[in-house]
Coordinates of C-alpha atoms in Angstrom, one line a residue:
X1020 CA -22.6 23.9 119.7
X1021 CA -23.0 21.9 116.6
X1022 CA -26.1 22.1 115.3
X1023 CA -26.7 18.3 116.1
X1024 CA -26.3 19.0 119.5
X1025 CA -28.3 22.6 118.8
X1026 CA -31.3 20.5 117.6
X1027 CA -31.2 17.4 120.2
X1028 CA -31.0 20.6 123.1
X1029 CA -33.8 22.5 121.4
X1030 CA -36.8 21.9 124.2
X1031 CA -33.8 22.6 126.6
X1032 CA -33.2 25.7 125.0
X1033 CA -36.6 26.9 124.8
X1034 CA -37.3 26.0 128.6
X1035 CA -34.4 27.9 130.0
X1036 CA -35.0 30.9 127.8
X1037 CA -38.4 30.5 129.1
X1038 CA -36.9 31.1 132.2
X1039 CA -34.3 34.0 131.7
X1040 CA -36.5 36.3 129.6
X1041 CA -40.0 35.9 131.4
X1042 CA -39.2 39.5 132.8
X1043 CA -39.7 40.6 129.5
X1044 CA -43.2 42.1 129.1
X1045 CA -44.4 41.0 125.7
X1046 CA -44.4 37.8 124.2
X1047 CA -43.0 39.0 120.9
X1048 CA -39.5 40.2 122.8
X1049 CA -39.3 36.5 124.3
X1050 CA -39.8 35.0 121.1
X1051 CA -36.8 37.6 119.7
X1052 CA -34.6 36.7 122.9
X1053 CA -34.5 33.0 122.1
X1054 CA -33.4 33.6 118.7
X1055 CA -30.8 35.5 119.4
X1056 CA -29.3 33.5 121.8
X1057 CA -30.1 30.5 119.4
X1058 CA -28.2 32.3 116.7
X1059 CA -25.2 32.9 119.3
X1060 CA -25.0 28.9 120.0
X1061 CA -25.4 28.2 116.4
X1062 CA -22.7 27.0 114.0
X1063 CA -21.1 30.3 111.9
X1064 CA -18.0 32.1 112.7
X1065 CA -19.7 35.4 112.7
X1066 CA -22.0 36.4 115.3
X1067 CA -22.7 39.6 114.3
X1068 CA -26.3 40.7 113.3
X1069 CA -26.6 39.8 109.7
X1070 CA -25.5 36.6 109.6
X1071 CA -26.9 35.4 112.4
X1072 CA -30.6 36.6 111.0
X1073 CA -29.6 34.7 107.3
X1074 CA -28.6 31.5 108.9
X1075 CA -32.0 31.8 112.1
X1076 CA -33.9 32.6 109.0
X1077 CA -35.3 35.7 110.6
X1078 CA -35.5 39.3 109.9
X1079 CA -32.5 41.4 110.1
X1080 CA -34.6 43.9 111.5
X1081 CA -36.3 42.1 113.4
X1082 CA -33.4 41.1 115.5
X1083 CA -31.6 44.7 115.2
X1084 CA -34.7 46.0 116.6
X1085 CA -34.8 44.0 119.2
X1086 CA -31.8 44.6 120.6
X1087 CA -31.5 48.4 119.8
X1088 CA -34.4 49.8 120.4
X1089 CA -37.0 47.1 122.0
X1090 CA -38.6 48.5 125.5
X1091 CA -37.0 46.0 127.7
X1092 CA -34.8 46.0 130.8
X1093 CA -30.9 44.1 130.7
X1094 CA -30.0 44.1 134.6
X1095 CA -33.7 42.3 134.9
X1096 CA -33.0 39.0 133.0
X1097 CA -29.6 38.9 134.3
X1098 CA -31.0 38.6 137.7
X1099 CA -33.1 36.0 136.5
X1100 CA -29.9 34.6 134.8
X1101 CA -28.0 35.1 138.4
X1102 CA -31.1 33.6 140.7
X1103 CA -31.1 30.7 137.7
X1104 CA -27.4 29.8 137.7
X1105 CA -26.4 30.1 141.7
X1106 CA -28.1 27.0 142.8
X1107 CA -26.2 24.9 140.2
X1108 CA -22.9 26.4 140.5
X1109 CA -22.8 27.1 144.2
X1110 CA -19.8 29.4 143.8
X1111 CA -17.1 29.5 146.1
X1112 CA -16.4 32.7 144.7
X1113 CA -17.4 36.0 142.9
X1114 CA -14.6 36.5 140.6
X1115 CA -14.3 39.9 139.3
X1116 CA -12.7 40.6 135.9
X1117 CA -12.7 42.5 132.4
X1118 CA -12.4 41.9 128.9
X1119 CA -11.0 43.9 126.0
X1120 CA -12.8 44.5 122.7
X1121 CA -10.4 46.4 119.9
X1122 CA -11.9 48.7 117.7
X1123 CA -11.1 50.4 114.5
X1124 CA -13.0 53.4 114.7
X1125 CA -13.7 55.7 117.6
X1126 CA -17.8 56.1 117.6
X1127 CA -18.7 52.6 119.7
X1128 CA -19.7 54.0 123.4
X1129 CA -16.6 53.8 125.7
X1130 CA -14.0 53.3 123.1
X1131 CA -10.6 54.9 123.9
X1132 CA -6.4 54.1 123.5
X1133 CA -6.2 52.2 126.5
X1134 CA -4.7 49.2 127.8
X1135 CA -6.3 46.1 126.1
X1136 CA -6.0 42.7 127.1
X1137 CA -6.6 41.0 124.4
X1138 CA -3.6 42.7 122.5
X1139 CA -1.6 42.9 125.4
X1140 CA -1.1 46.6 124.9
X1141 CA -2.5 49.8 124.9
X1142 CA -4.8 50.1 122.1
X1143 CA -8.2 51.4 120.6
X1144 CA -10.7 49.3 121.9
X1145 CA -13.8 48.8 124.5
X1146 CA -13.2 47.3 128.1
X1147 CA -15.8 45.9 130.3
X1148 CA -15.1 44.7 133.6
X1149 CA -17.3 41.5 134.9
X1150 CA -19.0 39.7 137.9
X1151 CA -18.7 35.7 137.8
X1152 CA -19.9 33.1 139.6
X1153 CA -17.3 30.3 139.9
X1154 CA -16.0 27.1 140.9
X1155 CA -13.0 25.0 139.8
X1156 CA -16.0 23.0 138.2
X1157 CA -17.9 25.4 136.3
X1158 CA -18.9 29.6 136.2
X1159 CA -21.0 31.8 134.8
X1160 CA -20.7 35.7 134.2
X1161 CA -23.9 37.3 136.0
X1162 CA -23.2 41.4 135.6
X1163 CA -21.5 43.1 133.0
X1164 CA -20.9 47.1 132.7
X1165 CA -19.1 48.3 130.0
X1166 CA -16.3 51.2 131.3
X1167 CA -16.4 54.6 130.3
X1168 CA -13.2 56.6 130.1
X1169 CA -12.8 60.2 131.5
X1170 CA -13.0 61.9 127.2
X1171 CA -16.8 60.5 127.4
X1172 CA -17.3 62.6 130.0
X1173 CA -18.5 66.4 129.5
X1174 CA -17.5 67.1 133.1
X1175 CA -14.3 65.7 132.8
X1176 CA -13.7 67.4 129.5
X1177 CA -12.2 71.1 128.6
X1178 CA -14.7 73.2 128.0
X1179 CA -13.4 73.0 124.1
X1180 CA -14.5 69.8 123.8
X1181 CA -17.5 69.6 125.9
X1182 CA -19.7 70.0 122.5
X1183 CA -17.8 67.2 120.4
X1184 CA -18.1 65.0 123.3
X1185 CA -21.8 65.6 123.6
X1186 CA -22.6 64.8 120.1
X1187 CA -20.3 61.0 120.7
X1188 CA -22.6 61.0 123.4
X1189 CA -25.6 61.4 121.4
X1190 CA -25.1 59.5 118.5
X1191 CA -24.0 56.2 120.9
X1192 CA -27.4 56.8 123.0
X1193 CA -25.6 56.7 126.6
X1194 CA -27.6 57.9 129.8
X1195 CA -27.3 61.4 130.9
X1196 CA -26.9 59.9 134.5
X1197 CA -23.7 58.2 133.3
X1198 CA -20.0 59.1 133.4
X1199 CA -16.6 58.4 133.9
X1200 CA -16.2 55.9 137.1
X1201 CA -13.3 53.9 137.8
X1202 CA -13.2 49.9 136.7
X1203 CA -13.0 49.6 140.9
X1204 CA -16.1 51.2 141.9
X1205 CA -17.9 49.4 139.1
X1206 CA -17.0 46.3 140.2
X1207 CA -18.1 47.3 143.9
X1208 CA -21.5 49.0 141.9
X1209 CA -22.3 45.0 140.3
X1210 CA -21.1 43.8 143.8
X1211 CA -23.7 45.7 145.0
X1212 CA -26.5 45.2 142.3
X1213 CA -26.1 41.1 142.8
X1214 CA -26.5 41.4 146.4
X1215 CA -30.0 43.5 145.5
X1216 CA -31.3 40.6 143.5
X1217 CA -30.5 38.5 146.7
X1218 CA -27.1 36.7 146.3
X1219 CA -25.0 36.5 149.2
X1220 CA -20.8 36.5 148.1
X1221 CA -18.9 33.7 149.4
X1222 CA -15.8 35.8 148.9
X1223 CA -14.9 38.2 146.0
X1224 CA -11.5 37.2 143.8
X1225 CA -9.6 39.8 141.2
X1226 CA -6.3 40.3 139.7
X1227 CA -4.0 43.5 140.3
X1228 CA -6.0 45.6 138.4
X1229 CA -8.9 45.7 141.1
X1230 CA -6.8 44.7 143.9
X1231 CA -3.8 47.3 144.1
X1232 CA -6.7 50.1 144.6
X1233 CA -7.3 50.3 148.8
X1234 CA -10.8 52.3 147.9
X1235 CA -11.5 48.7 146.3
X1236 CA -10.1 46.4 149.0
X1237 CA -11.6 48.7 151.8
X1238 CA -14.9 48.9 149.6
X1239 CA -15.3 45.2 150.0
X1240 CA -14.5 45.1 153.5
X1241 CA -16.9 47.7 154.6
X1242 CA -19.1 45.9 153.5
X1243 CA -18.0 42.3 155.2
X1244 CA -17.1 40.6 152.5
X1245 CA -13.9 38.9 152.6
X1246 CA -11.3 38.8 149.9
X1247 CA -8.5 37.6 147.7
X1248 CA -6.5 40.0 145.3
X1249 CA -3.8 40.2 143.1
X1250 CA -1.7 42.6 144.4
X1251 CA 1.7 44.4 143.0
X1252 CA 5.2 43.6 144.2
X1253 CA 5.8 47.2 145.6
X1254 CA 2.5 46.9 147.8
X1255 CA 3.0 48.4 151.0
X1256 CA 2.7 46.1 154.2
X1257 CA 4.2 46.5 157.9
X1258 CA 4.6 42.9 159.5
X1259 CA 1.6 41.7 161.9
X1260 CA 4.1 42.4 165.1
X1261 CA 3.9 46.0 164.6
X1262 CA 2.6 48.1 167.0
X1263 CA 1.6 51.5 167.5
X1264 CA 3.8 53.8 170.0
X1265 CA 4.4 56.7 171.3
X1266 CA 7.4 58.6 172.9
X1267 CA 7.3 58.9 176.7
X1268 CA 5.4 62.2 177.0
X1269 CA 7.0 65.3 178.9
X1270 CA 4.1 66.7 180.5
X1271 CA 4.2 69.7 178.3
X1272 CA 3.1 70.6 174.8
X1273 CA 1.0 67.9 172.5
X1274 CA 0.5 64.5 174.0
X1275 CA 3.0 62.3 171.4
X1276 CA -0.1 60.3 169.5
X1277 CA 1.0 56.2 168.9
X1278 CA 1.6 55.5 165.8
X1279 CA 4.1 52.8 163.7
X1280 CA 7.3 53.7 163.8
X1281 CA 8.8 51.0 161.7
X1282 CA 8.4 52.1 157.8
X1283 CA 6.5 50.1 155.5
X1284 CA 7.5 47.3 153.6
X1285 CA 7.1 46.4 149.7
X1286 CA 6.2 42.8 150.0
X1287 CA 8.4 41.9 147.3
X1288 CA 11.7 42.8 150.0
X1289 CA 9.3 41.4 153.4
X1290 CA 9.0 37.4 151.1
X1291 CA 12.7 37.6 150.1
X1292 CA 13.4 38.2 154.0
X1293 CA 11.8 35.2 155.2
X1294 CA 13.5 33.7 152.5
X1295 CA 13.1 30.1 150.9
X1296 CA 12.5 28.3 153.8
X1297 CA 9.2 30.1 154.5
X1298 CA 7.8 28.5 151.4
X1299 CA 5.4 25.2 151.2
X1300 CA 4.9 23.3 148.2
X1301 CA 1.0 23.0 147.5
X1302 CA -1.2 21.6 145.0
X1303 CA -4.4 23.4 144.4
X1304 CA -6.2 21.2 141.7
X1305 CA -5.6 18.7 138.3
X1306 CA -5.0 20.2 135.1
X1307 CA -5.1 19.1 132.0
X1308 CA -1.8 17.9 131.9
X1309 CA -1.3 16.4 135.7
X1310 CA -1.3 18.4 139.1
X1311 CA -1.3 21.8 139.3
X1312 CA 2.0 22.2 142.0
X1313 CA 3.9 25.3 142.9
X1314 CA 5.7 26.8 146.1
X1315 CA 3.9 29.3 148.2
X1316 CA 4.6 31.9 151.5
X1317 CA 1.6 32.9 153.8
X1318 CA 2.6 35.6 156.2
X1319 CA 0.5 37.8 158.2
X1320 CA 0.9 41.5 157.6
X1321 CA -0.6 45.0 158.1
X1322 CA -1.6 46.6 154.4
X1323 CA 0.2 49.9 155.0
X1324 CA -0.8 51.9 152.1
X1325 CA -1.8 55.3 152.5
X1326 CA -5.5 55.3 151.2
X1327 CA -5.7 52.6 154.5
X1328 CA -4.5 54.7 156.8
X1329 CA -6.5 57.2 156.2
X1330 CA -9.1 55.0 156.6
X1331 CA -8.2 53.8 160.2
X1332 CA -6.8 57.3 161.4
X1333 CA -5.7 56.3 164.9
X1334 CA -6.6 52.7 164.6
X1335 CA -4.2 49.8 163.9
X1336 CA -4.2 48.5 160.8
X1337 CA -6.0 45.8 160.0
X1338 CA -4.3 42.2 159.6
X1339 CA -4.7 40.0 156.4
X1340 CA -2.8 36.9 154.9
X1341 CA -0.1 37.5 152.0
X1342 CA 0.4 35.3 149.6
X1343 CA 3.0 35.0 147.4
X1344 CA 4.0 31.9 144.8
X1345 CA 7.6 31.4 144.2
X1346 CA 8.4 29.2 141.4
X1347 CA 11.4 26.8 141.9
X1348 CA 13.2 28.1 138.8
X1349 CA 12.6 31.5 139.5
X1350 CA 14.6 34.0 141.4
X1351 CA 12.3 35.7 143.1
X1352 CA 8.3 35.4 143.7
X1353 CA 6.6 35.9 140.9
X1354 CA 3.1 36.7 142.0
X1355 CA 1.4 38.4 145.3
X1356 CA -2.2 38.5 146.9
X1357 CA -3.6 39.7 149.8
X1358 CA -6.6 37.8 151.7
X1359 CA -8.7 38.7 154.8
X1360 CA -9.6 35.3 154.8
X1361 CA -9.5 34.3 158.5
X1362 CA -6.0 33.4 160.5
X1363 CA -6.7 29.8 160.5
X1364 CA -7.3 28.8 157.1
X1365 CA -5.4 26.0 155.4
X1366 CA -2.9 27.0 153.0
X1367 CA -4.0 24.8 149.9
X1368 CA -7.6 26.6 150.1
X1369 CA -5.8 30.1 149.9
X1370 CA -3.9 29.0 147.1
X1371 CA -6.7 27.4 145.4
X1372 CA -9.2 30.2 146.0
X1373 CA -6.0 32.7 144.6
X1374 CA -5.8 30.6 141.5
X1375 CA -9.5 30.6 140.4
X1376 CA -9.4 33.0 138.6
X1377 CA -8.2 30.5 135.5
X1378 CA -12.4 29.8 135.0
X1379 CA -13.2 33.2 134.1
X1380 CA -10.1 32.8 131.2
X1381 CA -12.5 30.2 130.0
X1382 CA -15.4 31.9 130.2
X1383 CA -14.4 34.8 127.9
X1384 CA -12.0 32.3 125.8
X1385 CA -15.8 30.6 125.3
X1386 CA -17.6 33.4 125.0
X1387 CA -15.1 35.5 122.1
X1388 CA -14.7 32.1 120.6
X1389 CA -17.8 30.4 119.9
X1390 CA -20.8 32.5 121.2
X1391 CA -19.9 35.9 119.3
X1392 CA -19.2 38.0 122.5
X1393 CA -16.8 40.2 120.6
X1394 CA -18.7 40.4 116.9
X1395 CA -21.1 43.3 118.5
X1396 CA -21.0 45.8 115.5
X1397 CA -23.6 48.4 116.6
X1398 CA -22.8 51.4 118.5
X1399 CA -25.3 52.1 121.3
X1400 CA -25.0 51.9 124.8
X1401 CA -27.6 49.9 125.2
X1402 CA -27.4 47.1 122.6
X1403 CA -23.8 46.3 123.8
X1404 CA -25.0 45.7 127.4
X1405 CA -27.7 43.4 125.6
X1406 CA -25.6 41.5 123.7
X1407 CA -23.4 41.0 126.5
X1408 CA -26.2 40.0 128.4
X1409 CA -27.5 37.6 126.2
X1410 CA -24.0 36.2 125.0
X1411 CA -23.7 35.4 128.7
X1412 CA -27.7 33.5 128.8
X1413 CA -26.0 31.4 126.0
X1414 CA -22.9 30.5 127.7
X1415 CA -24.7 29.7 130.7
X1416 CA -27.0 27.6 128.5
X1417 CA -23.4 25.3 127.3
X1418 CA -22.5 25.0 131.4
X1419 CA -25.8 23.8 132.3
X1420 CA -25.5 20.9 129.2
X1421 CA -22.4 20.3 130.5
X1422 CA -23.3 20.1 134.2
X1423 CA -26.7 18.3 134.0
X1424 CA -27.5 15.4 132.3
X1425 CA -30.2 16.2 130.0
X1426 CA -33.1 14.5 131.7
X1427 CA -32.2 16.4 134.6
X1428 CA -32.6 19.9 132.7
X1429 CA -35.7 18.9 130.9
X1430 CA -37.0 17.8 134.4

């Protein structure tokens, strides 16, 4: 924000961090949480903690205090931030994501040579995967965890190594309790944690990265909540008219047991077989440049992976949409979901629910950008999930000015 429109959305500022950080027991930590986030929306292209403090006209300890070593909870004001920014989003989705933060050295908690999307390779850097509430309209990140690779875990570690880790440990202050989990079972850990606080998921959307794991997709449907993932082209699926069978039996030995005897399919091969005239042309929503327009297939299939068939020994496998886009001037479909979204819905809210995910791009482009997500230069466990938790109060201070008319925030 410029500091024009800082100043003019002061007593707007004040009254929503009023709101977000009234879990906060003492006044004094209030007082250091509006600051901050006042420092994150201010004009500067540094957001780290010194310059911040110089141009807030605050003490640099102050501020590094309070977010390093202040007595006060994270997950608590971003359920305040959650209960705050549902009503005025209404999503139609929880989008789960992650973003990349490189690093040059090797003592910031979680940081390891792996793949990093901001470089678009594999790299030295942080990754923390995301919950957002989103529309085409507007979204806000609500939960945040920051990943932890399998060499910050002692358990995971040779027994060599098991000291040196504990010491990275140590000096980066991270929880005894806490560990190596996959990016997956984090995002079904916030899932979780939102529905706690008292949110109810419309749906859950994520790229490949979440959605080629089955413990992920079967995660979210054991616990009814329907989906739409990015998928790889090798996914396994066996068409909706499979069956089980079973070979007449001859009254001796082992009853034969149904099962499918048709081997799986990669969807990539099942989309090319229905070929070009299985495709629709559908336009989702405006860009900035004209209508958004591309050529889709639904079909209905039976995920055939083996992580889902061991979760429905004997059963038949479930039945969920695939969709796949197929470009005009492309050979072949460039990208694939799967849904459980029910049978009948209408192809253009598939695709449009498929292609959300485009908000939470803006939200971190907006966050790294302007509001200093990525200039965290401590190295503790806990002040990175602060800042992230407070960079994410800021940017859901710019939706609300850009939602709300200003008499309607101050009222």
């Amino acid at each position: 924000m410029t500091p024009d429109e800082l100043k003019a959305g002061q007593a707007r500022l004040e009254a929503f961090a009023a709101e977000v950080f009234a879990p906060l027991g003492r006044a004094d930590q209030r007082r250091w949480g509006e600051r901050y986030v006042r420092g994150l929306l201010g004009a500067g292209c540094r957001k780290s903690m010194e310059p911040m403090a110089a141009r807030l006209g605050v003490d640099r300890q102050g501020l590094q205090q309070f977010l390093a070593d202040s007595p006060w909870s994270h997950q608590m004001v971003l359920a305040e931030l959650a209960w705050r920014m549902e009503p005025v989003i209404r999503p139609a989705a929880w989008v789960v994501d992650d973003v990349s933060f490189p690093k040059d050295g090797h003592a910031s908690p979680g940081v390891a040579a792996q793949y990093c999307g901001a470089l678009g390779k594999t790299a030295n850097c942080q990754v923390a995967p995301s919950v957002h509430l989103v529309t085409d309209a507007a979204s806000c990140p609500v939960d945040w965890r920051l990943f932890l690779p399998s060499e910050w875990d002692r358990a995971a570690a040779p027994a060599e190594e098991a000291d040196r880790v504990d010491r990275r440990r140590r000096r980066a202050r991270i929880p005894d309790a806490v560990g190596y989990v996959p990016k997956w079972q984090l995002a079904l850990d916030m899932v979780d944690e939102l529905r706690c606080w008292g949110l109810d998921p419309p749906l859950v959307v994520a790229d490949e990265g979440y959605g080629q794991d089955g413990a992920f997709r079967e995660g979210l449907t054991e616990r009814g909540i329907a989906y739409v993932v990015g998928v790889r082209s090798d996914t396994a699926v066996l068409p909706e008219q499979a069956v089980r069978t079973a070979p007449a039996w001859s009254g001796t030995g082992r009853k034969p047991v149904p099962r499918y005897r048709q081997a799986p399919t990669a969807v990539r091969e099942l989309v090319l077989g229905a070929g070009r005239g299985a495709l629709r042309t559908v336009t989702w929503r405006r860009g900035s440049k004209g209508p958004l327009r591309s050529r889709f297939a639904a079909l209905r299939v039976r995920p055939a992976g083996m992580r889902i068939r061991r979760a429905h020994p004997g059963e038949d496998l479930p039945v969920c949409w695939l969709l796949a886009e197929w470009p005009a001037k492309e050979p072949e479909p460039t990208k694939y979901w799967l849904s459980t979204l029910p049978a009948h819905v209408p192809l253009r809210r598939l695709v449009r629910l498929a292609k959300i995910r485009w908000r939470v791009e803006h939200d971190y482009r907006e966050l790294k950008t302007a509001l200093g997500l990525g200039d965290f230069e401590g190295r503790t466990w806990n002040g990175f999930h602060r800042h992230l938790t407070l960079a994410s109060v800021a940017q859901a201070f710019c939706t609300l000015e850009r939602l709300c008319p200003p008499a309607t925030v101050a009222a």
